[in-house]
Amino acid sequence: MKKFIFILALGFTANSFALPNPAATNCTAKGYQYLLVKNSGICIFPDNSYCEEWSYLRGQCRPGQNKLNIPSNPSAPKPLY
């Protein structure tokens, strides 16, 4: 019984020592927006370009390389009444 309690206690403490995602931390530490999409994270830059988080961390992608397709002046939705 004592072994079971000890193993159970180790299971609860193991999750409390998880390290943060270094690629996500790199993105937010530089002041960029981080967005998790499905199982992949992206860094969004002020010029509306983006990079996959790990590609950006490795230097394989840089701001301005991939543009988001966002209209500059989206029209407002019309009321239903």
PDB file of N, CA and C in Angstrom:
ATOM      1  N   MET A   1       0.815  -1.192   0.000  1.00  0.00           N
ATOM      2  CA  MET A   1       0.000   0.000   0.000  1.00  0.00           C
ATOM      3  C   MET A   1       0.864   1.264   0.000  1.00  0.00           C
ATOM      4  N   LYS A   2       1.983   1.224   0.753  1.00  0.00           N
ATOM      5  CA  LYS A   2       2.856   2.386   0.815  1.00  0.00           C
ATOM      6  C   LYS A   2       3.495   2.661  -0.545  1.00  0.00           C
ATOM      7  N   LYS A   3       3.838   1.592  -1.295  1.00  0.00           N
ATOM      8  CA  LYS A   3       4.404   1.777  -2.630  1.00  0.00           C
ATOM      9  C   LYS A   3       3.406   2.456  -3.554  1.00  0.00           C
ATOM     10  N   PHE A   4       2.149   2.072  -3.464  1.00  0.00           N
ATOM     11  CA  PHE A   4       1.107   2.651  -4.307  1.00  0.00           C
ATOM     12  C   PHE A   4       0.957   4.152  -4.043  1.00  0.00           C
ATOM     13  N   ILE A   5       0.951   4.544  -2.783  1.00  0.00           N
ATOM     14  CA  ILE A   5       0.820   5.960  -2.423  1.00  0.00           C
ATOM     15  C   ILE A   5       2.036   6.738  -2.912  1.00  0.00           C
ATOM     16  N   PHE A   6       3.232   6.165  -2.764  1.00  0.00           N
ATOM     17  CA  PHE A   6       4.457   6.830  -3.210  1.00  0.00           C
ATOM     18  C   PHE A   6       4.448   7.037  -4.733  1.00  0.00           C
ATOM     19  N   ILE A   7       4.063   6.000  -5.476  1.00  0.00           N
ATOM     20  CA  ILE A   7       4.010   6.105  -6.938  1.00  0.00           C
ATOM     21  C   ILE A   7       2.944   7.111  -7.352  1.00  0.00           C
ATOM     22  N   LEU A   8       1.813   7.116  -6.689  1.00  0.00           N
ATOM     23  CA  LEU A   8       0.749   8.066  -6.977  1.00  0.00           C
ATOM     24  C   LEU A   8       1.223   9.495  -6.719  1.00  0.00           C
ATOM     25  N   ALA A   9       1.954   9.714  -5.652  1.00  0.00           N
ATOM     26  CA  ALA A   9       2.479  11.039  -5.329  1.00  0.00           C
ATOM     27  C   ALA A   9       3.485  11.494  -6.385  1.00  0.00           C
ATOM     28  N   LEU A  10       4.317  10.598  -6.873  1.00  0.00           N
ATOM     29  CA  LEU A  10       5.271  10.951  -7.923  1.00  0.00           C
ATOM     30  C   LEU A  10       4.549  11.349  -9.212  1.00  0.00           C
ATOM     31  N   GLY A  11       3.462  10.684  -9.513  1.00  0.00           N
ATOM     32  CA  GLY A  11       2.691  11.009 -10.711  1.00  0.00           C
ATOM     33  C   GLY A  11       2.131  12.410 -10.663  1.00  0.00           C
ATOM     34  N   PHE A  12       1.689  12.853  -9.503  1.00  0.00           N
ATOM     35  CA  PHE A  12       1.140  14.202  -9.387  1.00  0.00           C
ATOM     36  C   PHE A  12       2.225  15.272  -9.455  1.00  0.00           C
ATOM     37  N   THR A  13       3.397  15.012  -8.938  1.00  0.00           N
ATOM     38  CA  THR A  13       4.451  16.019  -8.936  1.00  0.00           C
ATOM     39  C   THR A  13       5.184  16.095 -10.267  1.00  0.00           C
ATOM     40  N   ALA A  14       5.156  15.055 -11.074  1.00  0.00           N
ATOM     41  CA  ALA A  14       5.884  15.064 -12.345  1.00  0.00           C
ATOM     42  C   ALA A  14       5.336  16.110 -13.306  1.00  0.00           C
ATOM     43  N   ASN A  15       4.036  16.324 -13.310  1.00  0.00           N
ATOM     44  CA  ASN A  15       3.440  17.304 -14.210  1.00  0.00           C
ATOM     45  C   ASN A  15       3.735  18.738 -13.798  1.00  0.00           C
ATOM     46  N   SER A  16       4.033  18.989 -12.548  1.00  0.00           N
ATOM     47  CA  SER A  16       4.274  20.347 -12.092  1.00  0.00           C
ATOM     48  C   SER A  16       5.652  20.866 -12.510  1.00  0.00           C
ATOM     49  N   PHE A  17       6.519  19.998 -13.021  1.00  0.00           N
ATOM     50  CA  PHE A  17       7.855  20.412 -13.425  1.00  0.00           C
ATOM     51  C   PHE A  17       8.006  20.499 -14.940  1.00  0.00           C
ATOM     52  N   ALA A  18       6.911  20.555 -15.674  1.00  0.00           N
ATOM     53  CA  ALA A  18       6.966  20.621 -17.138  1.00  0.00           C
ATOM     54  C   ALA A  18       7.577  21.952 -17.573  1.00  0.00           C
ATOM     55  N   LEU A  19       8.430  21.888 -18.573  1.00  0.00           N
ATOM     56  CA  LEU A  19       9.072  23.093 -19.091  1.00  0.00           C
ATOM     57  C   LEU A  19       8.215  23.725 -20.172  1.00  0.00           C
ATOM     58  N   PRO A  20       8.256  25.054 -20.317  1.00  0.00           N
ATOM     59  CA  PRO A  20       7.478  25.706 -21.369  1.00  0.00           C
ATOM     60  C   PRO A  20       8.069  25.408 -22.748  1.00  0.00           C
ATOM     61  N   ASN A  21       7.264  25.566 -23.767  1.00  0.00           N
ATOM     62  CA  ASN A  21       7.676  25.362 -25.148  1.00  0.00           C
ATOM     63  C   ASN A  21       8.692  26.447 -25.522  1.00  0.00           C
ATOM     64  N   PRO A  22       9.943  26.100 -25.828  1.00  0.00           N
ATOM     65  CA  PRO A  22      10.954  27.121 -26.130  1.00  0.00           C
ATOM     66  C   PRO A  22      10.641  27.927 -27.387  1.00  0.00           C
ATOM     67  N   ALA A  23       9.993  27.321 -28.372  1.00  0.00           N
ATOM     68  CA  ALA A  23       9.662  28.053 -29.600  1.00  0.00           C
ATOM     69  C   ALA A  23       8.589  29.099 -29.326  1.00  0.00           C
ATOM     70  N   ALA A  24       7.589  28.752 -28.526  1.00  0.00           N
ATOM     71  CA  ALA A  24       6.533  29.700 -28.166  1.00  0.00           C
ATOM     72  C   ALA A  24       7.093  30.809 -27.276  1.00  0.00           C
ATOM     73  N   THR A  25       7.963  30.439 -26.356  1.00  0.00           N
ATOM     74  CA  THR A  25       8.589  31.420 -25.472  1.00  0.00           C
ATOM     75  C   THR A  25       9.436  32.406 -26.265  1.00  0.00           C
ATOM     76  N   ASN A  26      10.168  31.934 -27.257  1.00  0.00           N
ATOM     77  CA  ASN A  26      10.985  32.788 -28.117  1.00  0.00           C
ATOM     78  C   ASN A  26      10.104  33.816 -28.826  1.00  0.00           C
ATOM     79  N   CYS A  27       8.980  33.379 -29.341  1.00  0.00           N
ATOM     80  CA  CYS A  27       8.065  34.252 -30.075  1.00  0.00           C
ATOM     81  C   CYS A  27       7.518  35.362 -29.171  1.00  0.00           C
ATOM     82  N   THR A  28       6.984  34.985 -28.027  1.00  0.00           N
ATOM     83  CA  THR A  28       6.375  35.983 -27.143  1.00  0.00           C
ATOM     84  C   THR A  28       7.418  36.869 -26.466  1.00  0.00           C
ATOM     85  N   ALA A  29       8.610  36.340 -26.209  1.00  0.00           N
ATOM     86  CA  ALA A  29       9.669  37.144 -25.581  1.00  0.00           C
ATOM     87  C   ALA A  29      10.127  38.277 -26.499  1.00  0.00           C
ATOM     88  N   LYS A  30       9.988  38.082 -27.802  1.00  0.00           N
ATOM     89  CA  LYS A  30      10.361  39.126 -28.758  1.00  0.00           C
ATOM     90  C   LYS A  30       9.205  40.085 -29.043  1.00  0.00           C
ATOM     91  N   GLY A  31       8.080  39.875 -28.342  1.00  0.00           N
ATOM     92  CA  GLY A  31       6.945  40.785 -28.457  1.00  0.00           C
ATOM     93  C   GLY A  31       5.961  40.442 -29.557  1.00  0.00           C
ATOM     94  N   TYR A  32       6.079  39.266 -30.135  1.00  0.00           N
ATOM     95  CA  TYR A  32       5.171  38.865 -31.206  1.00  0.00           C
ATOM     96  C   TYR A  32       4.001  38.057 -30.647  1.00  0.00           C
ATOM     97  N   GLN A  33       2.935  38.007 -31.417  1.00  0.00           N
ATOM     98  CA  GLN A  33       1.757  37.245 -31.013  1.00  0.00           C
ATOM     99  C   GLN A  33       1.985  35.765 -31.325  1.00  0.00           C
ATOM    100  N   TYR A  34       1.572  34.913 -30.395  1.00  0.00           N
ATOM    101  CA  TYR A  34       1.683  33.464 -30.574  1.00  0.00           C
ATOM    102  C   TYR A  34       0.281  32.893 -30.649  1.00  0.00           C
ATOM    103  N   LEU A  35       0.053  32.042 -31.643  1.00  0.00           N
ATOM    104  CA  LEU A  35      -1.263  31.447 -31.828  1.00  0.00           C
ATOM    105  C   LEU A  35      -1.103  29.953 -32.048  1.00  0.00           C
ATOM    106  N   LEU A  36      -1.870  29.168 -31.304  1.00  0.00           N
ATOM    107  CA  LEU A  36      -1.843  27.717 -31.455  1.00  0.00           C
ATOM    108  C   LEU A  36      -2.967  27.324 -32.402  1.00  0.00           C
ATOM    109  N   VAL A  37      -2.600  26.691 -33.514  1.00  0.00           N
ATOM    110  CA  VAL A  37      -3.554  26.244 -34.526  1.00  0.00           C
ATOM    111  C   VAL A  37      -3.435  24.732 -34.639  1.00  0.00           C
ATOM    112  N   LYS A  38      -4.500  24.036 -34.230  1.00  0.00           N
ATOM    113  CA  LYS A  38      -4.507  22.568 -34.157  1.00  0.00           C
ATOM    114  C   LYS A  38      -3.330  22.114 -33.308  1.00  0.00           C
ATOM    115  N   ASN A  39      -2.356  21.429 -33.870  1.00  0.00           N
ATOM    116  CA  ASN A  39      -1.207  20.953 -33.099  1.00  0.00           C
ATOM    117  C   ASN A  39       0.059  21.739 -33.369  1.00  0.00           C
ATOM    118  N   SER A  40      -0.062  22.863 -34.048  1.00  0.00           N
ATOM    119  CA  SER A  40       1.111  23.635 -34.426  1.00  0.00           C
ATOM    120  C   SER A  40       0.939  25.087 -34.003  1.00  0.00           C
ATOM    121  N   GLY A  41       2.020  25.709 -33.583  1.00  0.00           N
ATOM    122  CA  GLY A  41       1.976  27.107 -33.188  1.00  0.00           C
ATOM    123  C   GLY A  41       2.574  27.987 -34.260  1.00  0.00           C
ATOM    124  N   ILE A  42       2.077  29.219 -34.341  1.00  0.00           N
ATOM    125  CA  ILE A  42       2.636  30.180 -35.284  1.00  0.00           C
ATOM    126  C   ILE A  42       2.909  31.494 -34.560  1.00  0.00           C
ATOM    127  N   CYS A  43       3.937  32.194 -35.028  1.00  0.00           N
ATOM    128  CA  CYS A  43       4.245  33.542 -34.581  1.00  0.00           C
ATOM    129  C   CYS A  43       3.657  34.506 -35.604  1.00  0.00           C
ATOM    130  N   ILE A  44       2.916  35.483 -35.130  1.00  0.00           N
ATOM    131  CA  ILE A  44       2.351  36.492 -36.019  1.00  0.00           C
ATOM    132  C   ILE A  44       3.079  37.800 -35.752  1.00  0.00           C
ATOM    133  N   PHE A  45       3.578  38.415 -36.815  1.00  0.00           N
ATOM    134  CA  PHE A  45       4.381  39.621 -36.712  1.00  0.00           C
ATOM    135  C   PHE A  45       3.535  40.867 -36.997  1.00  0.00           C
ATOM    136  N   PRO A  46       3.997  42.058 -36.616  1.00  0.00           N
ATOM    137  CA  PRO A  46       3.212  43.279 -36.785  1.00  0.00           C
ATOM    138  C   PRO A  46       2.806  43.581 -38.235  1.00  0.00           C
ATOM    139  N   ASP A  47       3.548  43.086 -39.211  1.00  0.00           N
ATOM    140  CA  ASP A  47       3.206  43.351 -40.617  1.00  0.00           C
ATOM    141  C   ASP A  47       2.232  42.303 -41.181  1.00  0.00           C
ATOM    142  N   ASN A  48       1.577  41.546 -40.299  1.00  0.00           N
ATOM    143  CA  ASN A  48       0.633  40.481 -40.661  1.00  0.00           C
ATOM    144  C   ASN A  48       1.292  39.327 -41.417  1.00  0.00           C
ATOM    145  N   SER A  49       2.559  39.130 -41.215  1.00  0.00           N
ATOM    146  CA  SER A  49       3.215  37.938 -41.734  1.00  0.00           C
ATOM    147  C   SER A  49       3.322  36.945 -40.576  1.00  0.00           C
ATOM    148  N   TYR A  50       3.671  35.710 -40.889  1.00  0.00           N
ATOM    149  CA  TYR A  50       3.726  34.684 -39.856  1.00  0.00           C
ATOM    150  C   TYR A  50       4.804  33.660 -40.183  1.00  0.00           C
ATOM    151  N   CYS A  51       5.199  32.910 -39.158  1.00  0.00           N
ATOM    152  CA  CYS A  51       6.115  31.787 -39.298  1.00  0.00           C
ATOM    153  C   CYS A  51       5.659  30.683 -38.364  1.00  0.00           C
ATOM    154  N   GLU A  52       5.876  29.444 -38.783  1.00  0.00           N
ATOM    155  CA  GLU A  52       5.677  28.322 -37.881  1.00  0.00           C
ATOM    156  C   GLU A  52       6.707  28.483 -36.764  1.00  0.00           C
ATOM    157  N   GLU A  53       6.290  28.240 -35.534  1.00  0.00           N
ATOM    158  CA  GLU A  53       7.112  28.568 -34.371  1.00  0.00           C
ATOM    159  C   GLU A  53       8.514  27.964 -34.394  1.00  0.00           C
ATOM    160  N   TRP A  54       8.639  26.685 -34.757  1.00  0.00           N
ATOM    161  CA  TRP A  54       9.952  26.036 -34.737  1.00  0.00           C
ATOM    162  C   TRP A  54      10.813  26.498 -35.906  1.00  0.00           C
ATOM    163  N   SER A  55      10.218  26.789 -37.049  1.00  0.00           N
ATOM    164  CA  SER A  55      10.979  27.320 -38.184  1.00  0.00           C
ATOM    165  C   SER A  55      11.559  28.681 -37.832  1.00  0.00           C
ATOM    166  N   TYR A  56      10.779  29.483 -37.126  1.00  0.00           N
ATOM    167  CA  TYR A  56      11.254  30.803 -36.703  1.00  0.00           C
ATOM    168  C   TYR A  56      12.392  30.670 -35.692  1.00  0.00           C
ATOM    169  N   LEU A  57      12.249  29.759 -34.758  1.00  0.00           N
ATOM    170  CA  LEU A  57      13.298  29.562 -33.755  1.00  0.00           C
ATOM    171  C   LEU A  57      14.605  29.112 -34.403  1.00  0.00           C
ATOM    172  N   ARG A  58      14.526  28.244 -35.406  1.00  0.00           N
ATOM    173  CA  ARG A  58      15.726  27.747 -36.088  1.00  0.00           C
ATOM    174  C   ARG A  58      16.285  28.732 -37.119  1.00  0.00           C
ATOM    175  N   GLY A  59      15.576  29.820 -37.388  1.00  0.00           N
ATOM    176  CA  GLY A  59      16.043  30.800 -38.362  1.00  0.00           C
ATOM    177  C   GLY A  59      15.706  30.432 -39.798  1.00  0.00           C
ATOM    178  N   GLN A  60      14.820  29.462 -39.991  1.00  0.00           N
ATOM    179  CA  GLN A  60      14.431  29.037 -41.329  1.00  0.00           C
ATOM    180  C   GLN A  60      13.294  29.883 -41.900  1.00  0.00           C
ATOM    181  N   CYS A  61      12.714  30.726 -41.093  1.00  0.00           N
ATOM    182  CA  CYS A  61      11.628  31.614 -41.508  1.00  0.00           C
ATOM    183  C   CYS A  61      11.861  32.954 -40.819  1.00  0.00           C
ATOM    184  N   ARG A  62      11.476  34.031 -41.464  1.00  0.00           N
ATOM    185  CA  ARG A  62      11.685  35.354 -40.877  1.00  0.00           C
ATOM    186  C   ARG A  62      10.452  36.228 -41.121  1.00  0.00           C
ATOM    187  N   PRO A  63      10.286  37.301 -40.343  1.00  0.00           N
ATOM    188  CA  PRO A  63       9.145  38.194 -40.549  1.00  0.00           C
ATOM    189  C   PRO A  63       9.108  38.718 -41.989  1.00  0.00           C
ATOM    190  N   GLY A  64       7.915  38.780 -42.542  1.00  0.00           N
ATOM    191  CA  GLY A  64       7.733  39.259 -43.909  1.00  0.00           C
ATOM    192  C   GLY A  64       7.729  38.166 -44.955  1.00  0.00           C
ATOM    193  N   GLN A  65       8.092  36.967 -44.585  1.00  0.00           N
ATOM    194  CA  GLN A  65       8.220  35.884 -45.547  1.00  0.00           C
ATOM    195  C   GLN A  65       6.864  35.298 -45.957  1.00  0.00           C
ATOM    196  N   ASN A  66       5.958  35.110 -45.019  1.00  0.00           N
ATOM    197  CA  ASN A  66       4.637  34.530 -45.298  1.00  0.00           C
ATOM    198  C   ASN A  66       3.572  35.534 -44.868  1.00  0.00           C
ATOM    199  N   LYS A  67       2.764  35.995 -45.772  1.00  0.00           N
ATOM    200  CA  LYS A  67       1.733  36.982 -45.448  1.00  0.00           C
ATOM    201  C   LYS A  67       0.403  36.304 -45.142  1.00  0.00           C
ATOM    202  N   LEU A  68      -0.278  36.818 -44.118  1.00  0.00           N
ATOM    203  CA  LEU A  68      -1.635  36.367 -43.823  1.00  0.00           C
ATOM    204  C   LEU A  68      -2.580  37.013 -44.824  1.00  0.00           C
ATOM    205  N   ASN A  69      -3.623  36.335 -45.197  1.00  0.00           N
ATOM    206  CA  ASN A  69      -4.587  36.856 -46.150  1.00  0.00           C
ATOM    207  C   ASN A  69      -5.719  37.544 -45.387  1.00  0.00           C
ATOM    208  N   ILE A  70      -5.460  38.770 -44.923  1.00  0.00           N
ATOM    209  CA  ILE A  70      -6.433  39.536 -44.153  1.00  0.00           C
ATOM    210  C   ILE A  70      -6.776  40.793 -44.950  1.00  0.00           C
ATOM    211  N   PRO A  71      -8.057  41.032 -45.218  1.00  0.00           N
ATOM    212  CA  PRO A  71      -8.422  42.255 -45.939  1.00  0.00           C
ATOM    213  C   PRO A  71      -8.066  43.494 -45.127  1.00  0.00           C
ATOM    214  N   SER A  72      -7.628  44.537 -45.810  1.00  0.00           N
ATOM    215  CA  SER A  72      -7.218  45.746 -45.107  1.00  0.00           C
ATOM    216  C   SER A  72      -8.406  46.535 -44.562  1.00  0.00           C
ATOM    217  N   ASN A  73      -9.562  46.427 -45.204  1.00  0.00           N
ATOM    218  CA  ASN A  73     -10.746  47.143 -44.755  1.00  0.00           C
ATOM    219  C   ASN A  73     -11.975  46.236 -44.885  1.00  0.00           C
ATOM    220  N   PRO A  74     -12.143  45.313 -43.952  1.00  0.00           N
ATOM    221  CA  PRO A  74     -13.275  44.393 -44.077  1.00  0.00           C
ATOM    222  C   PRO A  74     -14.595  45.133 -43.917  1.00  0.00           C
ATOM    223  N   SER A  75     -15.580  44.758 -44.705  1.00  0.00           N
ATOM    224  CA  SER A  75     -16.879  45.418 -44.606  1.00  0.00           C
ATOM    225  C   SER A  75     -17.613  44.907 -43.370  1.00  0.00           C
ATOM    226  N   ALA A  76     -18.354  45.804 -42.757  1.00  0.00           N
ATOM    227  CA  ALA A  76     -19.110  45.449 -41.554  1.00  0.00           C
ATOM    228  C   ALA A  76     -20.317  44.605 -41.933  1.00  0.00           C
ATOM    229  N   PRO A  77     -20.680  43.667 -41.100  1.00  0.00           N
ATOM    230  CA  PRO A  77     -21.870  42.865 -41.411  1.00  0.00           C
ATOM    231  C   PRO A  77     -23.128  43.731 -41.389  1.00  0.00           C
ATOM    232  N   LYS A  78     -24.051  43.428 -42.271  1.00  0.00           N
ATOM    233  CA  LYS A  78     -25.294  44.188 -42.344  1.00  0.00           C
ATOM    234  C   LYS A  78     -26.278  43.649 -41.312  1.00  0.00           C
ATOM    235  N   PRO A  79     -27.062  44.543 -40.694  1.00  0.00           N
ATOM    236  CA  PRO A  79     -28.037  44.070 -39.707  1.00  0.00           C
ATOM    237  C   PRO A  79     -29.111  43.204 -40.358  1.00  0.00           C
ATOM    238  N   LEU A  80     -29.685  42.312 -39.582  1.00  0.00           N
ATOM    239  CA  LEU A  80     -30.687  41.390 -40.087  1.00  0.00           C
ATOM    240  C   LEU A  80     -32.097  41.988 -40.108  1.00  0.00           C
ATOM    241  N   TYR A  81     -32.345  43.131 -39.506  1.00  0.00           N
ATOM    242  CA  TYR A  81     -33.696  43.708 -39.473  1.00  0.00           C
ATOM    243  C   TYR A  81     -33.897  44.791 -40.482  1.00  0.00           C
TER     244      TYR A  81
END
